[in-house]
PDB file of C-alpha atoms in Angstrom:
ATOM      1  CA  UNK A   1      -0.160  -0.164  -0.013  1.00 88.00           C
ATOM      2  CA  UNK A   2       0.935   3.646  -0.467  1.00 91.00           C
ATOM      3  CA  UNK A   3       2.167   5.655   2.112  1.00 94.00           C
ATOM      4  CA  UNK A   4       3.456   9.306   2.574  1.00 97.00           C
ATOM      5  CA  UNK A   5       6.013  10.587   5.096  1.00 96.00           C
ATOM      6  CA  UNK A   6       6.470  14.276   6.008  1.00 96.00           C
ATOM      7  CA  UNK A   7       8.806  15.647   8.700  1.00 93.00           C
ATOM      8  CA  UNK A   8       9.319  17.550  10.868  1.00 94.00           C
ATOM      9  CA  UNK A   9       5.906  17.397  12.595  1.00 95.00           C
ATOM     10  CA  UNK A  10       6.749  20.717  14.275  1.00 96.00           C
ATOM     11  CA  UNK A  11       9.243  23.440  13.742  1.00 97.00           C
ATOM     12  CA  UNK A  12       9.969  26.840  15.341  1.00 97.00           C
ATOM     13  CA  UNK A  13      12.294  29.126  13.224  1.00 97.00           C
ATOM     14  CA  UNK A  14      13.476  32.577  13.572  1.00 97.00           C
ATOM     15  CA  UNK A  15      12.796  35.191  10.914  1.00 97.00           C
ATOM     16  CA  UNK A  16      15.327  35.267   8.315  1.00 97.00           C
ATOM     17  CA  UNK A  17      16.362  31.613   8.749  1.00 97.00           C
ATOM     18  CA  UNK A  18      16.348  28.974   6.027  1.00 97.00           C
ATOM     19  CA  UNK A  19      13.761  26.044   5.600  1.00 96.00           C
ATOM     20  CA  UNK A  20      13.727  22.771   4.214  1.00 96.00           C
ATOM     21  CA  UNK A  21      10.660  20.405   4.674  1.00 97.00           C
ATOM     22  CA  UNK A  22      10.729  16.907   3.047  1.00 96.00           C
ATOM     23  CA  UNK A  23       8.107  14.709   1.929  1.00 97.00           C
ATOM     24  CA  UNK A  24       8.389  11.154   0.459  1.00 98.00           C
ATOM     25  CA  UNK A  25       5.947   8.735  -0.875  1.00 97.00           C
ATOM     26  CA  UNK A  26       6.360   4.870  -0.892  1.00 96.00           C
ATOM     27  CA  UNK A  27       4.463   2.187  -2.911  1.00 95.00           C
ATOM     28  CA  UNK A  28       3.710   3.975  -6.000  1.00 92.00           C
ATOM     29  CA  UNK A  29       5.595   5.254  -9.088  1.00 90.00           C
ATOM     30  CA  UNK A  30       5.445   8.675 -10.744  1.00 91.00           C
ATOM     31  CA  UNK A  31       2.867  10.155  -8.580  1.00 93.00           C
ATOM     32  CA  UNK A  32       1.749  13.751  -8.707  1.00 92.00           C
ATOM     33  CA  UNK A  33       3.028  15.662  -5.683  1.00 95.00           C
ATOM     34  CA  UNK A  34       1.666  18.751  -4.000  1.00 96.00           C
ATOM     35  CA  UNK A  35       2.482  21.336  -1.305  1.00 97.00           C
ATOM     36  CA  UNK A  36      -0.189  23.044   0.680  1.00 97.00           C
ATOM     37  CA  UNK A  37      -0.315  25.642   3.383  1.00 96.00           C
ATOM     38  CA  UNK A  38      -3.122  26.179   5.657  1.00 94.00           C
ATOM     39  CA  UNK A  39      -3.159  29.271   7.906  1.00 87.00           C
ATOM     40  CA  UNK A  40      -5.025  29.017  11.300  1.00 81.00           C
ATOM     41  CA  UNK A  41      -8.783  28.758  10.846  1.00 79.00           C
ATOM     42  CA  UNK A  42      -8.397  28.986   6.956  1.00 83.00           C
ATOM     43  CA  UNK A  43      -8.689  26.748   3.913  1.00 88.00           C
ATOM     44  CA  UNK A  44      -5.920  25.015   1.985  1.00 93.00           C
ATOM     45  CA  UNK A  45      -3.833  27.041  -0.296  1.00 93.00           C
ATOM     46  CA  UNK A  46      -1.892  25.199  -3.007  1.00 94.00           C
ATOM     47  CA  UNK A  47       1.585  26.430  -3.255  1.00 96.00           C
ATOM     48  CA  UNK A  48       3.312  23.975  -5.739  1.00 95.00           C
ATOM     49  CA  UNK A  49       2.616  20.811  -7.671  1.00 93.00           C
ATOM     50  CA  UNK A  50       4.741  18.629  -9.556  1.00 93.00           C
ATOM     51  CA  UNK A  51       3.809  15.713 -12.300  1.00 90.00           C
ATOM     52  CA  UNK A  52       7.492  14.596 -12.539  1.00 91.00           C
ATOM     53  CA  UNK A  53      11.054  14.725 -11.614  1.00 94.00           C
ATOM     54  CA  UNK A  54      12.294  18.252 -11.983  1.00 92.00           C
ATOM     55  CA  UNK A  55       8.919  19.702 -12.833  1.00 93.00           C
ATOM     56  CA  UNK A  56       7.566  22.119 -10.487  1.00 94.00           C
ATOM     57  CA  UNK A  57       4.604  24.446 -10.856  1.00 92.00           C
ATOM     58  CA  UNK A  58       4.105  27.404  -8.724  1.00 91.00           C
ATOM     59  CA  UNK A  59       0.624  28.583  -7.842  1.00 88.00           C
ATOM     60  CA  UNK A  60       1.257  31.828  -6.060  1.00 82.00           C
ATOM     61  CA  UNK A  61       4.106  34.280  -5.974  1.00 74.00           C
ATOM     62  CA  UNK A  62       5.943  33.784  -2.468  1.00 80.00           C
ATOM     63  CA  UNK A  63       9.029  33.490  -0.450  1.00 89.00           C
ATOM     64  CA  UNK A  64       9.001  29.685  -0.870  1.00 95.00           C
ATOM     65  CA  UNK A  65      10.416  27.274  -3.565  1.00 96.00           C
ATOM     66  CA  UNK A  66       9.982  23.535  -4.240  1.00 97.00           C
ATOM     67  CA  UNK A  67      12.071  20.800  -5.778  1.00 97.00           C
ATOM     68  CA  UNK A  68      11.626  17.287  -6.922  1.00 97.00           C
ATOM     69  CA  UNK A  69      14.954  15.565  -6.952  1.00 96.00           C
ATOM     70  CA  UNK A  70      13.629  12.011  -7.205  1.00 96.00           C
ATOM     71  CA  UNK A  71      10.531  10.418  -8.338  1.00 96.00           C
ATOM     72  CA  UNK A  72       8.990  10.105  -4.765  1.00 96.00           C
ATOM     73  CA  UNK A  73      10.652  13.155  -2.913  1.00 97.00           C
ATOM     74  CA  UNK A  74       9.425  16.529  -2.864  1.00 97.00           C
ATOM     75  CA  UNK A  75      11.133  19.421  -0.905  1.00 97.00           C
ATOM     76  CA  UNK A  76       9.758  22.792   0.250  1.00 97.00           C
ATOM     77  CA  UNK A  77      12.508  25.420   0.943  1.00 97.00           C
ATOM     78  CA  UNK A  78      13.091  29.048   1.634  1.00 96.00           C
ATOM     79  CA  UNK A  79      16.360  31.001   2.071  1.00 96.00           C
ATOM     80  CA  UNK A  80      14.857  33.462   4.309  1.00 96.00           C
ATOM     81  CA  UNK A  81      11.713  32.942   6.401  1.00 96.00           C
ATOM     82  CA  UNK A  82       9.095  35.688   6.787  1.00 95.00           C
ATOM     83  CA  UNK A  83       6.625  35.886   9.847  1.00 94.00           C
ATOM     84  CA  UNK A  84       3.864  35.461   7.182  1.00 92.00           C
ATOM     85  CA  UNK A  85       5.301  32.007   6.301  1.00 94.00           C
ATOM     86  CA  UNK A  86       3.844  30.573   9.635  1.00 94.00           C
ATOM     87  CA  UNK A  87       1.298  27.863   9.038  1.00 95.00           C
ATOM     88  CA  UNK A  88       0.568  24.228   8.798  1.00 97.00           C
ATOM     89  CA  UNK A  89       2.240  22.889   5.745  1.00 97.00           C
ATOM     90  CA  UNK A  90       0.798  19.668   4.060  1.00 98.00           C
ATOM     91  CA  UNK A  91       2.365  17.482   1.460  1.00 98.00           C
ATOM     92  CA  UNK A  92       0.062  15.311  -0.738  1.00 97.00           C
ATOM     93  CA  UNK A  93       0.325  12.826  -3.586  1.00 95.00           C
ATOM     94  CA  UNK A  94      -2.156  11.469  -6.148  1.00 92.00           C
ATOM     95  CA  UNK A  95      -1.865   8.937  -8.940  1.00 88.00           C
ATOM     96  CA  UNK A  96       0.081  10.229 -11.757  1.00 79.00           C
ATOM     97  CA  UNK A  97      -2.076   8.727 -14.454  1.00 65.00           C
ATOM     98  CA  UNK A  98      -2.754  11.024 -17.439  1.00 56.00           C
ATOM     99  CA  UNK A  99      -5.868  11.085 -19.524  1.00 52.00           C
ATOM    100  CA  UNK A 100      -8.036  10.080 -16.790  1.00 56.00           C
ATOM    101  CA  UNK A 101     -10.350  11.820 -14.349  1.00 57.00           C
ATOM    102  CA  UNK A 102      -8.566  13.496 -11.531  1.00 69.00           C
ATOM    103  CA  UNK A 103      -7.771  11.247  -8.635  1.00 85.00           C
ATOM    104  CA  UNK A 104      -8.175  11.945  -4.958  1.00 91.00           C
ATOM    105  CA  UNK A 105      -5.009  13.442  -2.986  1.00 94.00           C
ATOM    106  CA  UNK A 106      -3.771  11.770   0.015  1.00 96.00           C
ATOM    107  CA  UNK A 107      -2.089  13.977   2.779  1.00 98.00           C
ATOM    108  CA  UNK A 108       1.050  13.587   4.914  1.00 97.00           C
ATOM    109  CA  UNK A 109       0.631  14.361   8.631  1.00 97.00           C
ATOM    110  CA  UNK A 110       1.820  17.912   7.990  1.00 97.00           C
ATOM    111  CA  UNK A 111       4.333  20.211   9.531  1.00 97.00           C
ATOM    112  CA  UNK A 112       3.133  23.069  12.024  1.00 96.00           C
ATOM    113  CA  UNK A 113       5.792  26.001  11.381  1.00 96.00           C
ATOM    114  CA  UNK A 114       5.954  28.825  13.670  1.00 96.00           C
ATOM    115  CA  UNK A 115       8.190  31.855  12.905  1.00 95.00           C
ATOM    116  CA  UNK A 116       9.354  33.942  15.851  1.00 94.00           C
TER     117      UNK A 116
ATOM    118  CA  UNK B   1     -16.394  34.287  -6.366  1.00 69.00           C
ATOM    119  CA  UNK B   2     -14.747  31.391  -4.624  1.00 77.00           C
ATOM    120  CA  UNK B   3     -14.237  28.346  -6.777  1.00 89.00           C
ATOM    121  CA  UNK B   4     -15.631  26.182  -4.237  1.00 94.00           C
ATOM    122  CA  UNK B   5     -18.000  27.566  -1.736  1.00 94.00           C
ATOM    123  CA  UNK B   6     -19.521  26.058   1.495  1.00 95.00           C
ATOM    124  CA  UNK B   7     -21.282  27.287   4.497  1.00 92.00           C
ATOM    125  CA  UNK B   8     -18.558  27.472   7.308  1.00 91.00           C
ATOM    126  CA  UNK B   9     -21.037  26.624  10.083  1.00 91.00           C
ATOM    127  CA  UNK B  10     -20.736  25.608  12.707  1.00 95.00           C
ATOM    128  CA  UNK B  11     -23.336  23.108  12.496  1.00 96.00           C
ATOM    129  CA  UNK B  12     -24.503  21.878  16.101  1.00 97.00           C
ATOM    130  CA  UNK B  13     -26.406  19.031  16.214  1.00 97.00           C
ATOM    131  CA  UNK B  14     -27.382  16.310  18.796  1.00 98.00           C
ATOM    132  CA  UNK B  15     -26.282  12.739  18.570  1.00 98.00           C
ATOM    133  CA  UNK B  16     -28.513  10.562  16.459  1.00 98.00           C
ATOM    134  CA  UNK B  17     -29.409  13.677  14.210  1.00 98.00           C
ATOM    135  CA  UNK B  18     -29.369  13.808  10.333  1.00 98.00           C
ATOM    136  CA  UNK B  19     -27.347  16.783   9.015  1.00 97.00           C
ATOM    137  CA  UNK B  20     -26.635  17.841   5.392  1.00 96.00           C
ATOM    138  CA  UNK B  21     -23.944  20.114   4.025  1.00 95.00           C
ATOM    139  CA  UNK B  22     -23.973  21.747   0.636  1.00 94.00           C
ATOM    140  CA  UNK B  23     -21.305  22.871  -1.747  1.00 95.00           C
ATOM    141  CA  UNK B  24     -21.231  24.823  -4.915  1.00 96.00           C
ATOM    142  CA  UNK B  25     -18.408  24.837  -7.522  1.00 94.00           C
ATOM    143  CA  UNK B  26     -17.854  27.407 -10.063  1.00 92.00           C
ATOM    144  CA  UNK B  27     -15.768  25.430 -12.919  1.00 87.00           C
ATOM    145  CA  UNK B  28     -18.158  23.655 -15.034  1.00 86.00           C
ATOM    146  CA  UNK B  29     -15.106  21.622 -16.391  1.00 84.00           C
ATOM    147  CA  UNK B  30     -14.590  19.890 -13.056  1.00 85.00           C
ATOM    148  CA  UNK B  31     -14.947  16.177 -13.525  1.00 82.00           C
ATOM    149  CA  UNK B  32     -14.181  14.698 -10.220  1.00 88.00           C
ATOM    150  CA  UNK B  33     -15.580  15.520  -6.633  1.00 93.00           C
ATOM    151  CA  UNK B  34     -14.575  14.402  -3.180  1.00 95.00           C
ATOM    152  CA  UNK B  35     -15.513  15.078   0.311  1.00 97.00           C
ATOM    153  CA  UNK B  36     -12.757  15.167   2.855  1.00 98.00           C
ATOM    154  CA  UNK B  37     -12.660  15.246   6.627  1.00 98.00           C
ATOM    155  CA  UNK B  38     -10.260  17.314   8.862  1.00 97.00           C
ATOM    156  CA  UNK B  39     -10.013  16.956  12.527  1.00 96.00           C
ATOM    157  CA  UNK B  40      -8.605  19.789  14.333  1.00 93.00           C
ATOM    158  CA  UNK B  41      -4.784  20.445  13.763  1.00 90.00           C
ATOM    159  CA  UNK B  42      -4.625  17.238  11.621  1.00 95.00           C
ATOM    160  CA  UNK B  43      -4.256  16.583   7.941  1.00 97.00           C
ATOM    161  CA  UNK B  44      -7.410  16.232   5.814  1.00 97.00           C
ATOM    162  CA  UNK B  45      -8.572  12.591   4.841  1.00 97.00           C
ATOM    163  CA  UNK B  46     -10.537  11.528   2.303  1.00 97.00           C
ATOM    164  CA  UNK B  47     -13.911  10.482   3.190  1.00 97.00           C
ATOM    165  CA  UNK B  48     -15.531   9.534  -0.073  1.00 95.00           C
ATOM    166  CA  UNK B  49     -15.424  10.244  -3.814  1.00 92.00           C
ATOM    167  CA  UNK B  50     -18.548  11.519  -5.436  1.00 92.00           C
ATOM    168  CA  UNK B  51     -18.972  10.447  -9.078  1.00 76.00           C
ATOM    169  CA  UNK B  52     -21.812  10.815 -11.786  1.00 74.00           C
ATOM    170  CA  UNK B  53     -25.009  10.812  -9.521  1.00 73.00           C
ATOM    171  CA  UNK B  54     -23.383  10.256  -6.248  1.00 80.00           C
ATOM    172  CA  UNK B  55     -22.803   7.362  -3.809  1.00 90.00           C
ATOM    173  CA  UNK B  56     -23.495   5.996  -0.384  1.00 93.00           C
ATOM    174  CA  UNK B  57     -20.869   4.644   2.227  1.00 94.00           C
ATOM    175  CA  UNK B  58     -22.632   3.555   5.384  1.00 96.00           C
ATOM    176  CA  UNK B  59     -24.098   6.568   7.230  1.00 98.00           C
ATOM    177  CA  UNK B  60     -22.704   8.848   4.607  1.00 97.00           C
ATOM    178  CA  UNK B  61     -24.402   9.807   1.303  1.00 96.00           C
ATOM    179  CA  UNK B  62     -23.030  12.279  -1.320  1.00 96.00           C
ATOM    180  CA  UNK B  63     -24.957  13.660  -4.078  1.00 94.00           C
ATOM    181  CA  UNK B  64     -23.891  15.661  -7.286  1.00 93.00           C
ATOM    182  CA  UNK B  65     -25.865  17.893  -9.374  1.00 92.00           C
ATOM    183  CA  UNK B  66     -23.896  18.895 -12.437  1.00 90.00           C
ATOM    184  CA  UNK B  67     -26.660  21.094 -13.915  1.00 91.00           C
ATOM    185  CA  UNK B  68     -26.726  23.137 -10.828  1.00 92.00           C
ATOM    186  CA  UNK B  69     -22.836  22.651  -9.911  1.00 93.00           C
ATOM    187  CA  UNK B  70     -23.951  21.580  -6.625  1.00 92.00           C
ATOM    188  CA  UNK B  71     -22.654  18.765  -4.429  1.00 95.00           C
ATOM    189  CA  UNK B  72     -24.269  17.570  -0.886  1.00 95.00           C
ATOM    190  CA  UNK B  73     -23.077  15.286   1.983  1.00 97.00           C
ATOM    191  CA  UNK B  74     -25.866  13.914   4.205  1.00 97.00           C
ATOM    192  CA  UNK B  75     -24.602  12.198   7.351  1.00 98.00           C
ATOM    193  CA  UNK B  76     -27.341   9.984   9.174  1.00 98.00           C
ATOM    194  CA  UNK B  77     -27.354   8.911  12.818  1.00 98.00           C
ATOM    195  CA  UNK B  78     -24.631  11.549  13.845  1.00 98.00           C
ATOM    196  CA  UNK B  79     -22.061  10.189  16.292  1.00 98.00           C
ATOM    197  CA  UNK B  80     -19.875  12.189  18.541  1.00 98.00           C
ATOM    198  CA  UNK B  81     -16.934  11.105  16.521  1.00 98.00           C
ATOM    199  CA  UNK B  82     -18.246  12.689  13.361  1.00 98.00           C
ATOM    200  CA  UNK B  83     -17.325  16.132  14.847  1.00 98.00           C
ATOM    201  CA  UNK B  84     -14.822  17.583  12.501  1.00 98.00           C
ATOM    202  CA  UNK B  85     -14.715  20.039   9.573  1.00 97.00           C
ATOM    203  CA  UNK B  86     -15.818  18.578   6.182  1.00 98.00           C
ATOM    204  CA  UNK B  87     -14.057  19.890   3.033  1.00 97.00           C
ATOM    205  CA  UNK B  88     -15.987  19.938  -0.230  1.00 96.00           C
ATOM    206  CA  UNK B  89     -13.234  19.271  -3.121  1.00 95.00           C
ATOM    207  CA  UNK B  90     -13.630  19.711  -6.976  1.00 93.00           C
ATOM    208  CA  UNK B  91     -11.139  18.929  -9.540  1.00 87.00           C
ATOM    209  CA  UNK B  92      -9.459  21.499 -11.743  1.00 79.00           C
ATOM    210  CA  UNK B  93      -9.939  21.032 -15.343  1.00 70.00           C
ATOM    211  CA  UNK B  94      -6.994  19.205 -17.222  1.00 66.00           C
ATOM    212  CA  UNK B  95      -5.091  16.192 -15.824  1.00 63.00           C
ATOM    213  CA  UNK B  96      -2.464  17.976 -13.588  1.00 72.00           C
ATOM    214  CA  UNK B  97      -4.350  16.250 -10.600  1.00 80.00           C
ATOM    215  CA  UNK B  98      -4.986  19.834  -8.969  1.00 87.00           C
ATOM    216  CA  UNK B  99      -8.053  19.888  -6.727  1.00 91.00           C
ATOM    217  CA  UNK B 100      -9.782  23.032  -5.380  1.00 91.00           C
ATOM    218  CA  UNK B 101     -10.564  22.744  -1.793  1.00 94.00           C
ATOM    219  CA  UNK B 102     -13.610  24.603  -0.131  1.00 94.00           C
ATOM    220  CA  UNK B 103     -12.942  26.152   3.236  1.00 93.00           C
ATOM    221  CA  UNK B 104     -14.873  23.551   5.119  1.00 95.00           C
ATOM    222  CA  UNK B 105     -18.078  23.173   6.992  1.00 96.00           C
ATOM    223  CA  UNK B 106     -17.444  22.565  10.820  1.00 96.00           C
ATOM    224  CA  UNK B 107     -19.892  19.994  12.604  1.00 98.00           C
ATOM    225  CA  UNK B 108     -20.048  19.639  16.307  1.00 98.00           C
ATOM    226  CA  UNK B 109     -22.284  16.601  17.362  1.00 98.00           C
ATOM    227  CA  UNK B 110     -23.324  16.986  21.067  1.00 97.00           C
ATOM    228  CA  UNK B 111     -24.398  14.348  23.257  1.00 96.00           C
TER     229      UNK B 111
END
């Protein structure tokens, strides 16, 4: 069966520090991968998605970047964190088959990021 | 206008009640629809997919009306454990796998 791992679960970082959050998926090949942010009491905001290695699409202009160095690895990064980067970051995957109706997404446990 | 719109609630119902949530979506090209459940400070989890005319899973029934671009979720015989936020989700057109999430409807089931 497929599993998704995301870490760390919580992170407290000072303003201006770098960030690296990692997500890996097991049990599937060529998945679509996604990074979301959820601010407190708000909905999910799609940040990045990837349909293959090295292929990253950004949804909103921001202080963050994403990379997909391997098929089942997705990394969210920042060179300098801002206070507004605080939130609940979620990685998700879906089946990467093309030509079919969209598949549901499955989420990791999330990383709760606090910027001080 | 939001692409997927839900009444945020909260819906406060007694145990055993039947409760219905509604959702509208703006993209007529959306093909797939889902309901997710999100517990406080946890990740969203897929509750059920909604295909064609809808489907049923135990106490949960989802309905889709493409003409009105409207989705509903019915929960029968509510349990305390049903307390959560329910997210309505529509697919984005194309095959990128992108989904549009509503902001969620909060349900509180009380004894």
